[in-house]
Amino acid sequence: MNFFETILWPLRWLVEVVLVLWHQLFTAMGMNAASGLTWVLSIIGLVIVVRSALIPVTVRQIKSQRRMMDIQPEMKKIQTKYKGKNDQFSREAMSRETMALYKKHGTNPFSSCLPILIQMPVFFSLFYVLRKASENTEGIGLMDRELTDSFNAASIFGAPLKMNFTQGWESQNWVVVGLLGAIVILMISSQFFTQLQIMSKNVSDETKASPMYRQQKIMLYIIPFAFLFSGVTFPLALNIYWMTSNIWTMAQQGIVINTMPNPGSDAWRARQERLRAKGKLTDDAPEGPASPALPQGQRQQPVSAKRAKKKK
């Protein structure tokens, strides 16, 4: 057992538990325990469990990304202020002001990566679980010999779940090649559309003029093609997990944009129009009272007629 397998041992055990429990559920419903479809549905069930657990963290990530884009005008002012100043005092001052800006808005560049960082160990744990099964090696938890043999022999539409694109090409299993090709296209498309939703619908007009927005727009056309590597390298079962997770992300992002749009964005204006059409919004003013609210628990003191006359 190598170093990474040792570190991921607890997560691998949990992945096996969730995967096997879903497999047992579908088997109890009358599905064939050795069927590839049963294993595919079990993998989809694993996605549902993992992504449901990550919903609070994902919402936090979305809000953090929104704040990061909103503070770009202020960030640009700090960068302009210290432009060309390379002495240690200026660098430290710029760093302090940047960190103070992050603290003020309750965000930082790393919080937007948190859900991905959390999900990657689960992804690699599943990779080890499926790889061990495809090598006909028993798991460390509920994946006993019988279930390992069942997965190892499972296929869908004639495509073994343990096979990757290279193996399918070498063995001339064109079903594997075709399925993985379609999955890669779906993963690239879903990733592109997810980012496009944010860039086109949920970004304020002010943020669209910032350098960070232009950089992210370039990355919009580059990042999705990273799935070409996973499509060629990883087995069919793992690509099914990743594709399902991508589709979940795309749907979740659409719901968040429609319900919690970034103020000043196209999605926000569309939401305002929907509220206006339902009679819940009468003008373009921000929702809620325009005047500053009194501190909680404090009421406005009554003014006598005599004092009111003095104020006039």
PDB file of C-alpha atoms in Angstrom, residues 1-268:
ATOM      1  CA  MET A   1       0.000   0.000   0.000  1.00  0.00           C
ATOM      2  CA  ASN A   2       1.571   3.310  -1.097  1.00  0.00           C
ATOM      3  CA  PHE A   3       1.559   6.641   0.752  1.00  0.00           C
ATOM      4  CA  PHE A   4      -1.580   8.086  -0.882  1.00  0.00           C
ATOM      5  CA  GLU A   5      -3.543   4.879  -0.427  1.00  0.00           C
ATOM      6  CA  THR A   6      -2.630   4.929   3.259  1.00  0.00           C
ATOM      7  CA  ILE A   7      -3.758   8.550   3.700  1.00  0.00           C
ATOM      8  CA  LEU A   8      -7.000   7.902   1.823  1.00  0.00           C
ATOM      9  CA  TRP A   9      -7.744   4.666   3.702  1.00  0.00           C
ATOM     10  CA  PRO A  10     -10.659   6.103   5.780  1.00  0.00           C
ATOM     11  CA  LEU A  11     -12.243   7.740   2.717  1.00  0.00           C
ATOM     12  CA  ARG A  12     -11.796   4.588   0.650  1.00  0.00           C
ATOM     13  CA  TRP A  13     -13.599   2.649   3.368  1.00  0.00           C
ATOM     14  CA  LEU A  14     -16.492   5.164   3.333  1.00  0.00           C
ATOM     15  CA  VAL A  15     -16.669   5.155  -0.480  1.00  0.00           C
ATOM     16  CA  GLU A  16     -16.925   1.366  -0.444  1.00  0.00           C
ATOM     17  CA  VAL A  17     -19.692   1.524   2.188  1.00  0.00           C
ATOM     18  CA  VAL A  18     -21.779   4.026   0.191  1.00  0.00           C
ATOM     19  CA  LEU A  19     -21.184   2.232  -3.105  1.00  0.00           C
ATOM     20  CA  VAL A  20     -22.084  -1.192  -1.712  1.00  0.00           C
ATOM     21  CA  LEU A  21     -25.159   0.092   0.135  1.00  0.00           C
ATOM     22  CA  TRP A  22     -26.522   1.583  -3.093  1.00  0.00           C
ATOM     23  CA  HIS A  23     -25.709  -1.674  -4.892  1.00  0.00           C
ATOM     24  CA  GLN A  24     -27.573  -3.663  -2.237  1.00  0.00           C
ATOM     25  CA  LEU A  25     -30.544  -1.279  -2.475  1.00  0.00           C
ATOM     26  CA  PHE A  26     -30.875  -1.728  -6.240  1.00  0.00           C
ATOM     27  CA  THR A  27     -30.386  -5.479  -5.873  1.00  0.00           C
ATOM     28  CA  ALA A  28     -33.165  -5.578  -3.251  1.00  0.00           C
ATOM     29  CA  MET A  29     -35.392  -3.762  -5.750  1.00  0.00           C
ATOM     30  CA  GLY A  30     -35.001  -6.714  -8.110  1.00  0.00           C
ATOM     31  CA  MET A  31     -32.099  -5.605 -10.315  1.00  0.00           C
ATOM     32  CA  ASN A  32     -29.406  -8.066 -11.333  1.00  0.00           C
ATOM     33  CA  ALA A  33     -26.502  -7.796  -8.858  1.00  0.00           C
ATOM     34  CA  ALA A  34     -23.959  -8.557 -11.610  1.00  0.00           C
ATOM     35  CA  SER A  35     -25.442  -6.083 -14.111  1.00  0.00           C
ATOM     36  CA  GLY A  36     -23.361  -3.120 -15.239  1.00  0.00           C
ATOM     37  CA  LEU A  37     -26.475  -0.941 -14.986  1.00  0.00           C
ATOM     38  CA  THR A  38     -26.761  -1.766 -11.279  1.00  0.00           C
ATOM     39  CA  TRP A  39     -23.170  -0.666 -10.715  1.00  0.00           C
ATOM     40  CA  VAL A  40     -23.643   2.489 -12.808  1.00  0.00           C
ATOM     41  CA  LEU A  41     -26.707   3.453 -10.748  1.00  0.00           C
ATOM     42  CA  SER A  42     -24.710   2.746  -7.582  1.00  0.00           C
ATOM     43  CA  ILE A  43     -21.990   5.143  -8.795  1.00  0.00           C
ATOM     44  CA  ILE A  44     -24.654   7.791  -9.517  1.00  0.00           C
ATOM     45  CA  GLY A  45     -26.006   7.192  -6.007  1.00  0.00           C
ATOM     46  CA  LEU A  46     -22.520   7.831  -4.657  1.00  0.00           C
ATOM     47  CA  VAL A  47     -22.462  11.171  -6.519  1.00  0.00           C
ATOM     48  CA  ILE A  48     -25.809  12.126  -4.941  1.00  0.00           C
ATOM     49  CA  VAL A  49     -24.489  11.390  -1.428  1.00  0.00           C
ATOM     50  CA  VAL A  50     -21.172  13.208  -1.926  1.00  0.00           C
ATOM     51  CA  ARG A  51     -22.595  16.287  -3.650  1.00  0.00           C
ATOM     52  CA  SER A  52     -25.504  16.589  -1.211  1.00  0.00           C
ATOM     53  CA  ALA A  53     -23.015  16.637   1.657  1.00  0.00           C
ATOM     54  CA  LEU A  54     -21.066  19.378  -0.149  1.00  0.00           C
ATOM     55  CA  ILE A  55     -24.043  21.704  -0.761  1.00  0.00           C
ATOM     56  CA  PRO A  56     -23.256  24.057   2.196  1.00  0.00           C
ATOM     57  CA  VAL A  57     -19.589  24.286   1.137  1.00  0.00           C
ATOM     58  CA  THR A  58     -20.550  24.815  -2.506  1.00  0.00           C
ATOM     59  CA  VAL A  59     -22.913  27.671  -1.670  1.00  0.00           C
ATOM     60  CA  ARG A  60     -20.111  29.241   0.337  1.00  0.00           C
ATOM     61  CA  GLN A  61     -17.795  28.858  -2.662  1.00  0.00           C
ATOM     62  CA  ILE A  62     -20.277  30.567  -4.989  1.00  0.00           C
ATOM     63  CA  LYS A  63     -20.687  33.478  -2.592  1.00  0.00           C
ATOM     64  CA  SER A  64     -16.904  33.723  -2.207  1.00  0.00           C
ATOM     65  CA  GLN A  65     -16.406  33.815  -5.975  1.00  0.00           C
ATOM     66  CA  ARG A  66     -19.035  36.542  -6.192  1.00  0.00           C
ATOM     67  CA  ARG A  67     -17.296  38.636  -3.546  1.00  0.00           C
ATOM     68  CA  MET A  68     -13.907  38.117  -5.211  1.00  0.00           C
ATOM     69  CA  MET A  69     -15.244  39.540  -8.459  1.00  0.00           C
ATOM     70  CA  ASP A  70     -17.032  42.375  -6.666  1.00  0.00           C
ATOM     71  CA  ILE A  71     -13.874  43.596  -4.937  1.00  0.00           C
ATOM     72  CA  GLN A  72     -11.844  43.773  -8.150  1.00  0.00           C
ATOM     73  CA  PRO A  73     -12.316  47.572  -8.546  1.00  0.00           C
ATOM     74  CA  GLU A  74     -10.960  48.096  -5.001  1.00  0.00           C
ATOM     75  CA  MET A  75      -8.192  45.569  -5.633  1.00  0.00           C
ATOM     76  CA  LYS A  76      -7.210  47.468  -8.772  1.00  0.00           C
ATOM     77  CA  LYS A  77      -6.895  50.683  -6.735  1.00  0.00           C
ATOM     78  CA  ILE A  78      -4.475  48.978  -4.317  1.00  0.00           C
ATOM     79  CA  GLN A  79      -2.429  47.561  -7.205  1.00  0.00           C
ATOM     80  CA  THR A  80      -2.299  50.973  -8.891  1.00  0.00           C
ATOM     81  CA  LYS A  81      -1.271  52.604  -5.607  1.00  0.00           C
ATOM     82  CA  TYR A  82       1.794  50.361  -5.293  1.00  0.00           C
ATOM     83  CA  LYS A  83       2.570  49.945  -8.984  1.00  0.00           C
ATOM     84  CA  GLY A  84       6.315  50.130  -9.602  1.00  0.00           C
ATOM     85  CA  LYS A  85       7.146  50.061  -5.867  1.00  0.00           C
ATOM     86  CA  ASN A  86       9.266  46.969  -5.276  1.00  0.00           C
ATOM     87  CA  ASP A  87      10.803  47.811  -1.898  1.00  0.00           C
ATOM     88  CA  GLN A  88       9.997  45.584   1.057  1.00  0.00           C
ATOM     89  CA  PHE A  89       7.985  48.244   2.909  1.00  0.00           C
ATOM     90  CA  SER A  90       5.671  48.778  -0.088  1.00  0.00           C
ATOM     91  CA  ARG A  91       5.208  45.039  -0.631  1.00  0.00           C
ATOM     92  CA  GLU A  92       4.298  44.525   3.022  1.00  0.00           C
ATOM     93  CA  ALA A  93       1.913  47.504   2.965  1.00  0.00           C
ATOM     94  CA  MET A  94       0.242  46.187  -0.201  1.00  0.00           C
ATOM     95  CA  SER A  95      -0.106  42.754   1.378  1.00  0.00           C
ATOM     96  CA  ARG A  96      -1.665  44.229   4.533  1.00  0.00           C
ATOM     97  CA  GLU A  97      -4.165  46.305   2.552  1.00  0.00           C
ATOM     98  CA  THR A  98      -5.058  43.310   0.386  1.00  0.00           C
ATOM     99  CA  MET A  99      -5.654  41.075   3.402  1.00  0.00           C
ATOM    100  CA  ALA A 100      -7.696  43.849   5.058  1.00  0.00           C
ATOM    101  CA  LEU A 101      -9.825  44.051   1.897  1.00  0.00           C
ATOM    102  CA  TYR A 102     -10.416  40.283   1.972  1.00  0.00           C
ATOM    103  CA  LYS A 103     -11.336  40.455   5.659  1.00  0.00           C
ATOM    104  CA  LYS A 104     -13.711  43.377   5.086  1.00  0.00           C
ATOM    105  CA  HIS A 105     -15.658  41.479   2.425  1.00  0.00           C
ATOM    106  CA  GLY A 106     -15.371  38.076   4.124  1.00  0.00           C
ATOM    107  CA  THR A 107     -13.579  36.285   1.299  1.00  0.00           C
ATOM    108  CA  ASN A 108     -10.187  35.080   0.078  1.00  0.00           C
ATOM    109  CA  PRO A 109      -8.825  33.515  -3.130  1.00  0.00           C
ATOM    110  CA  PHE A 110      -8.616  30.032  -1.585  1.00  0.00           C
ATOM    111  CA  SER A 111     -12.164  29.656  -0.261  1.00  0.00           C
ATOM    112  CA  SER A 112     -13.551  29.372  -3.814  1.00  0.00           C
ATOM    113  CA  CYS A 113     -11.399  26.254  -4.313  1.00  0.00           C
ATOM    114  CA  LEU A 114     -12.597  24.538  -1.122  1.00  0.00           C
ATOM    115  CA  PRO A 115     -15.340  22.295  -2.611  1.00  0.00           C
ATOM    116  CA  ILE A 116     -12.961  21.082  -5.322  1.00  0.00           C
ATOM    117  CA  LEU A 117     -10.238  20.395  -2.746  1.00  0.00           C
ATOM    118  CA  ILE A 118     -12.732  18.471  -0.596  1.00  0.00           C
ATOM    119  CA  GLN A 119     -14.122  16.474  -3.517  1.00  0.00           C
ATOM    120  CA  MET A 120     -10.731  15.492  -4.977  1.00  0.00           C
ATOM    121  CA  PRO A 121      -9.860  13.047  -2.134  1.00  0.00           C
ATOM    122  CA  VAL A 122     -13.270  11.402  -2.653  1.00  0.00           C
ATOM    123  CA  PHE A 123     -12.562  11.197  -6.391  1.00  0.00           C
ATOM    124  CA  PHE A 124      -9.145   9.594  -5.825  1.00  0.00           C
ATOM    125  CA  SER A 125     -10.598   7.268  -3.185  1.00  0.00           C
ATOM    126  CA  LEU A 126     -13.141   6.069  -5.735  1.00  0.00           C
ATOM    127  CA  PHE A 127     -10.305   5.751  -8.254  1.00  0.00           C
ATOM    128  CA  TYR A 128      -8.442   3.407  -5.900  1.00  0.00           C
ATOM    129  CA  VAL A 129     -11.602   1.434  -5.104  1.00  0.00           C
ATOM    130  CA  LEU A 130     -12.418   0.903  -8.788  1.00  0.00           C
ATOM    131  CA  ARG A 131      -8.800   0.278  -9.762  1.00  0.00           C
ATOM    132  CA  LYS A 132      -8.412  -2.399  -7.092  1.00  0.00           C
ATOM    133  CA  ALA A 133     -11.679  -3.986  -8.200  1.00  0.00           C
ATOM    134  CA  SER A 134     -10.569  -3.971 -11.859  1.00  0.00           C
ATOM    135  CA  GLU A 135      -7.304  -5.630 -10.747  1.00  0.00           C
ATOM    136  CA  ASN A 136      -9.467  -8.309  -9.078  1.00  0.00           C
ATOM    137  CA  THR A 137      -8.236  -7.225  -5.635  1.00  0.00           C
ATOM    138  CA  GLU A 138     -10.625  -7.216  -2.697  1.00  0.00           C
ATOM    139  CA  GLY A 139     -11.464  -3.891  -1.085  1.00  0.00           C
ATOM    140  CA  ILE A 140     -10.678  -2.780   2.432  1.00  0.00           C
ATOM    141  CA  GLY A 141     -14.299  -2.571   3.552  1.00  0.00           C
ATOM    142  CA  LEU A 142     -17.526  -3.992   2.177  1.00  0.00           C
ATOM    143  CA  MET A 143     -16.098  -4.740  -1.275  1.00  0.00           C
ATOM    144  CA  ASP A 144     -15.551  -8.423  -0.591  1.00  0.00           C
ATOM    145  CA  ARG A 145     -14.495 -11.094  -3.095  1.00  0.00           C
ATOM    146  CA  GLU A 146     -18.004 -11.657  -4.437  1.00  0.00           C
ATOM    147  CA  LEU A 147     -18.670  -7.943  -5.078  1.00  0.00           C
ATOM    148  CA  THR A 148     -15.184  -7.430  -6.508  1.00  0.00           C
ATOM    149  CA  ASP A 149     -15.739 -10.244  -9.018  1.00  0.00           C
ATOM    150  CA  SER A 150     -19.171  -8.807  -9.815  1.00  0.00           C
ATOM    151  CA  PHE A 151     -17.776  -5.363 -10.597  1.00  0.00           C
ATOM    152  CA  ASN A 152     -14.799  -6.797 -12.446  1.00  0.00           C
ATOM    153  CA  ALA A 153     -17.143  -8.603 -14.843  1.00  0.00           C
ATOM    154  CA  ALA A 154     -19.746  -5.838 -15.133  1.00  0.00           C
ATOM    155  CA  SER A 155     -20.349  -4.076 -18.436  1.00  0.00           C
ATOM    156  CA  ILE A 156     -22.926  -1.731 -19.927  1.00  0.00           C
ATOM    157  CA  PHE A 157     -23.914  -2.032 -23.595  1.00  0.00           C
ATOM    158  CA  GLY A 158     -20.948  -4.393 -23.919  1.00  0.00           C
ATOM    159  CA  ALA A 159     -18.453  -1.903 -22.478  1.00  0.00           C
ATOM    160  CA  PRO A 160     -16.599  -3.165 -19.360  1.00  0.00           C
ATOM    161  CA  LEU A 161     -16.752  -0.595 -16.540  1.00  0.00           C
ATOM    162  CA  LYS A 162     -13.120  -1.266 -15.641  1.00  0.00           C
ATOM    163  CA  MET A 163     -11.791  -0.400 -19.117  1.00  0.00           C
ATOM    164  CA  ASN A 164     -10.351   2.977 -20.139  1.00  0.00           C
ATOM    165  CA  PHE A 165     -10.139   4.608 -23.589  1.00  0.00           C
ATOM    166  CA  THR A 166      -6.637   3.317 -24.365  1.00  0.00           C
ATOM    167  CA  GLN A 167      -7.558  -0.239 -23.433  1.00  0.00           C
ATOM    168  CA  GLY A 168     -10.739   0.001 -25.480  1.00  0.00           C
ATOM    169  CA  TRP A 169      -8.803   1.275 -28.502  1.00  0.00           C
ATOM    170  CA  GLU A 170      -6.118  -1.431 -28.222  1.00  0.00           C
ATOM    171  CA  SER A 171      -8.709  -4.203 -27.834  1.00  0.00           C
ATOM    172  CA  GLN A 172     -10.876  -2.639 -30.587  1.00  0.00           C
ATOM    173  CA  ASN A 173     -13.833  -2.420 -28.231  1.00  0.00           C
ATOM    174  CA  TRP A 174     -15.509   0.432 -30.075  1.00  0.00           C
ATOM    175  CA  VAL A 175     -18.387   0.564 -27.587  1.00  0.00           C
ATOM    176  CA  VAL A 176     -15.936   1.630 -24.867  1.00  0.00           C
ATOM    177  CA  VAL A 177     -14.333   4.124 -27.243  1.00  0.00           C
ATOM    178  CA  GLY A 178     -17.717   5.522 -28.251  1.00  0.00           C
ATOM    179  CA  LEU A 179     -19.080   5.749 -24.697  1.00  0.00           C
ATOM    180  CA  LEU A 180     -15.962   7.420 -23.333  1.00  0.00           C
ATOM    181  CA  GLY A 181     -15.886   9.785 -26.307  1.00  0.00           C
ATOM    182  CA  ALA A 182     -19.504  10.794 -25.628  1.00  0.00           C
ATOM    183  CA  ILE A 183     -18.825  11.164 -21.897  1.00  0.00           C
ATOM    184  CA  VAL A 184     -15.809  13.412 -22.550  1.00  0.00           C
ATOM    185  CA  ILE A 185     -17.908  15.615 -24.833  1.00  0.00           C
ATOM    186  CA  LEU A 186     -20.608  15.843 -22.142  1.00  0.00           C
ATOM    187  CA  MET A 187     -18.048  16.684 -19.451  1.00  0.00           C
ATOM    188  CA  ILE A 188     -16.421  19.411 -21.559  1.00  0.00           C
ATOM    189  CA  SER A 189     -19.815  20.829 -22.550  1.00  0.00           C
ATOM    190  CA  SER A 190     -21.212  20.814 -19.010  1.00  0.00           C
ATOM    191  CA  GLN A 191     -18.076  22.429 -17.565  1.00  0.00           C
ATOM    192  CA  PHE A 192     -18.088  25.099 -20.287  1.00  0.00           C
ATOM    193  CA  PHE A 193     -21.805  25.825 -19.848  1.00  0.00           C
ATOM    194  CA  THR A 194     -21.453  25.997 -16.047  1.00  0.00           C
ATOM    195  CA  GLN A 195     -18.725  28.638 -16.292  1.00  0.00           C
ATOM    196  CA  LEU A 196     -20.561  30.424 -19.101  1.00  0.00           C
ATOM    197  CA  GLN A 197     -23.636  30.774 -16.874  1.00  0.00           C
ATOM    198  CA  ILE A 198     -21.534  32.636 -14.325  1.00  0.00           C
ATOM    199  CA  MET A 199     -19.619  34.775 -16.807  1.00  0.00           C
ATOM    200  CA  SER A 200     -22.586  35.813 -18.928  1.00  0.00           C
ATOM    201  CA  LYS A 201     -25.478  35.951 -16.456  1.00  0.00           C
ATOM    202  CA  ASN A 202     -24.172  36.420 -12.931  1.00  0.00           C
ATOM    203  CA  VAL A 203     -21.477  39.085 -13.224  1.00  0.00           C
ATOM    204  CA  SER A 204     -22.128  42.778 -12.621  1.00  0.00           C
ATOM    205  CA  ASP A 205     -21.439  45.321 -15.367  1.00  0.00           C
ATOM    206  CA  GLU A 206     -18.665  46.882 -13.256  1.00  0.00           C
ATOM    207  CA  THR A 207     -16.922  43.542 -12.783  1.00  0.00           C
ATOM    208  CA  LYS A 208     -17.062  42.819 -16.521  1.00  0.00           C
ATOM    209  CA  ALA A 209     -14.731  45.780 -17.052  1.00  0.00           C
ATOM    210  CA  SER A 210     -12.075  44.376 -14.690  1.00  0.00           C
ATOM    211  CA  PRO A 211      -8.865  42.590 -15.824  1.00  0.00           C
ATOM    212  CA  MET A 212      -9.761  39.510 -13.739  1.00  0.00           C
ATOM    213  CA  TYR A 213     -12.974  39.067 -15.727  1.00  0.00           C
ATOM    214  CA  ARG A 214     -11.057  39.127 -19.013  1.00  0.00           C
ATOM    215  CA  GLN A 215      -8.593  36.539 -17.686  1.00  0.00           C
ATOM    216  CA  GLN A 216     -11.401  34.268 -16.524  1.00  0.00           C
ATOM    217  CA  LYS A 217     -13.061  34.624 -19.906  1.00  0.00           C
ATOM    218  CA  ILE A 218      -9.924  33.245 -21.547  1.00  0.00           C
ATOM    219  CA  MET A 219      -9.802  30.357 -19.041  1.00  0.00           C
ATOM    220  CA  LEU A 220     -13.426  29.610 -19.901  1.00  0.00           C
ATOM    221  CA  TYR A 221     -12.237  28.149 -23.214  1.00  0.00           C
ATOM    222  CA  ILE A 222      -9.197  26.326 -21.802  1.00  0.00           C
ATOM    223  CA  ILE A 223     -10.141  24.600 -18.515  1.00  0.00           C
ATOM    224  CA  PRO A 224     -12.920  22.306 -19.879  1.00  0.00           C
ATOM    225  CA  PHE A 225     -10.457  20.547 -22.176  1.00  0.00           C
ATOM    226  CA  ALA A 226      -8.625  19.172 -19.128  1.00  0.00           C
ATOM    227  CA  PHE A 227     -11.289  16.445 -19.200  1.00  0.00           C
ATOM    228  CA  LEU A 228      -9.613  15.029 -22.304  1.00  0.00           C
ATOM    229  CA  PHE A 229      -6.948  13.630 -19.975  1.00  0.00           C
ATOM    230  CA  SER A 230      -9.455  11.979 -17.633  1.00  0.00           C
ATOM    231  CA  GLY A 231     -11.385  10.532 -20.569  1.00  0.00           C
ATOM    232  CA  VAL A 232      -8.300   8.777 -21.917  1.00  0.00           C
ATOM    233  CA  THR A 233      -6.681   7.783 -18.617  1.00  0.00           C
ATOM    234  CA  PHE A 234      -9.475   6.861 -16.206  1.00  0.00           C
ATOM    235  CA  PRO A 235     -11.775   3.812 -16.501  1.00  0.00           C
ATOM    236  CA  LEU A 236     -15.344   4.096 -17.733  1.00  0.00           C
ATOM    237  CA  ALA A 237     -16.811   3.779 -14.199  1.00  0.00           C
ATOM    238  CA  LEU A 238     -14.766   6.727 -12.906  1.00  0.00           C
ATOM    239  CA  ASN A 239     -15.689   8.879 -15.910  1.00  0.00           C
ATOM    240  CA  ILE A 240     -19.368   8.131 -15.235  1.00  0.00           C
ATOM    241  CA  TYR A 241     -18.879   9.446 -11.687  1.00  0.00           C
ATOM    242  CA  TRP A 242     -17.130  12.612 -12.939  1.00  0.00           C
ATOM    243  CA  MET A 243     -19.707  13.265 -15.669  1.00  0.00           C
ATOM    244  CA  THR A 244     -22.612  12.893 -13.217  1.00  0.00           C
ATOM    245  CA  SER A 245     -20.876  15.237 -10.787  1.00  0.00           C
ATOM    246  CA  ASN A 246     -20.403  17.813 -13.570  1.00  0.00           C
ATOM    247  CA  ILE A 247     -24.086  17.660 -14.520  1.00  0.00           C
ATOM    248  CA  TRP A 248     -24.998  18.111 -10.841  1.00  0.00           C
ATOM    249  CA  THR A 249     -22.739  21.193 -10.701  1.00  0.00           C
ATOM    250  CA  MET A 250     -24.322  22.678 -13.828  1.00  0.00           C
ATOM    251  CA  ALA A 251     -27.875  22.218 -12.492  1.00  0.00           C
ATOM    252  CA  GLN A 252     -26.945  23.480  -9.035  1.00  0.00           C
ATOM    253  CA  GLN A 253     -25.263  26.551 -10.512  1.00  0.00           C
ATOM    254  CA  GLY A 254     -28.368  27.347 -12.557  1.00  0.00           C
ATOM    255  CA  ILE A 255     -30.565  27.173  -9.450  1.00  0.00           C
ATOM    256  CA  VAL A 256     -28.205  29.400  -7.461  1.00  0.00           C
ATOM    257  CA  ILE A 257     -28.005  31.999 -10.246  1.00  0.00           C
ATOM    258  CA  ASN A 258     -31.800  32.171 -10.528  1.00  0.00           C
ATOM    259  CA  THR A 259     -32.438  32.367  -6.784  1.00  0.00           C
ATOM    260  CA  MET A 260     -29.382  34.306  -5.531  1.00  0.00           C
ATOM    261  CA  PRO A 261     -28.137  36.404  -8.460  1.00  0.00           C
ATOM    262  CA  ASN A 262     -25.300  38.861  -8.118  1.00  0.00           C
ATOM    263  CA  PRO A 263     -26.695  42.435  -7.818  1.00  0.00           C
ATOM    264  CA  GLY A 264     -26.181  44.387 -11.028  1.00  0.00           C
ATOM    265  CA  SER A 265     -25.894  41.270 -13.211  1.00  0.00           C
ATOM    266  CA  ASP A 266     -28.178  40.159 -16.051  1.00  0.00           C
ATOM    267  CA  ALA A 267     -29.549  37.380 -13.823  1.00  0.00           C
ATOM    268  CA  TRP A 268     -30.338  39.947 -11.108  1.00  0.00           C
TER     269      TRP A 268
END
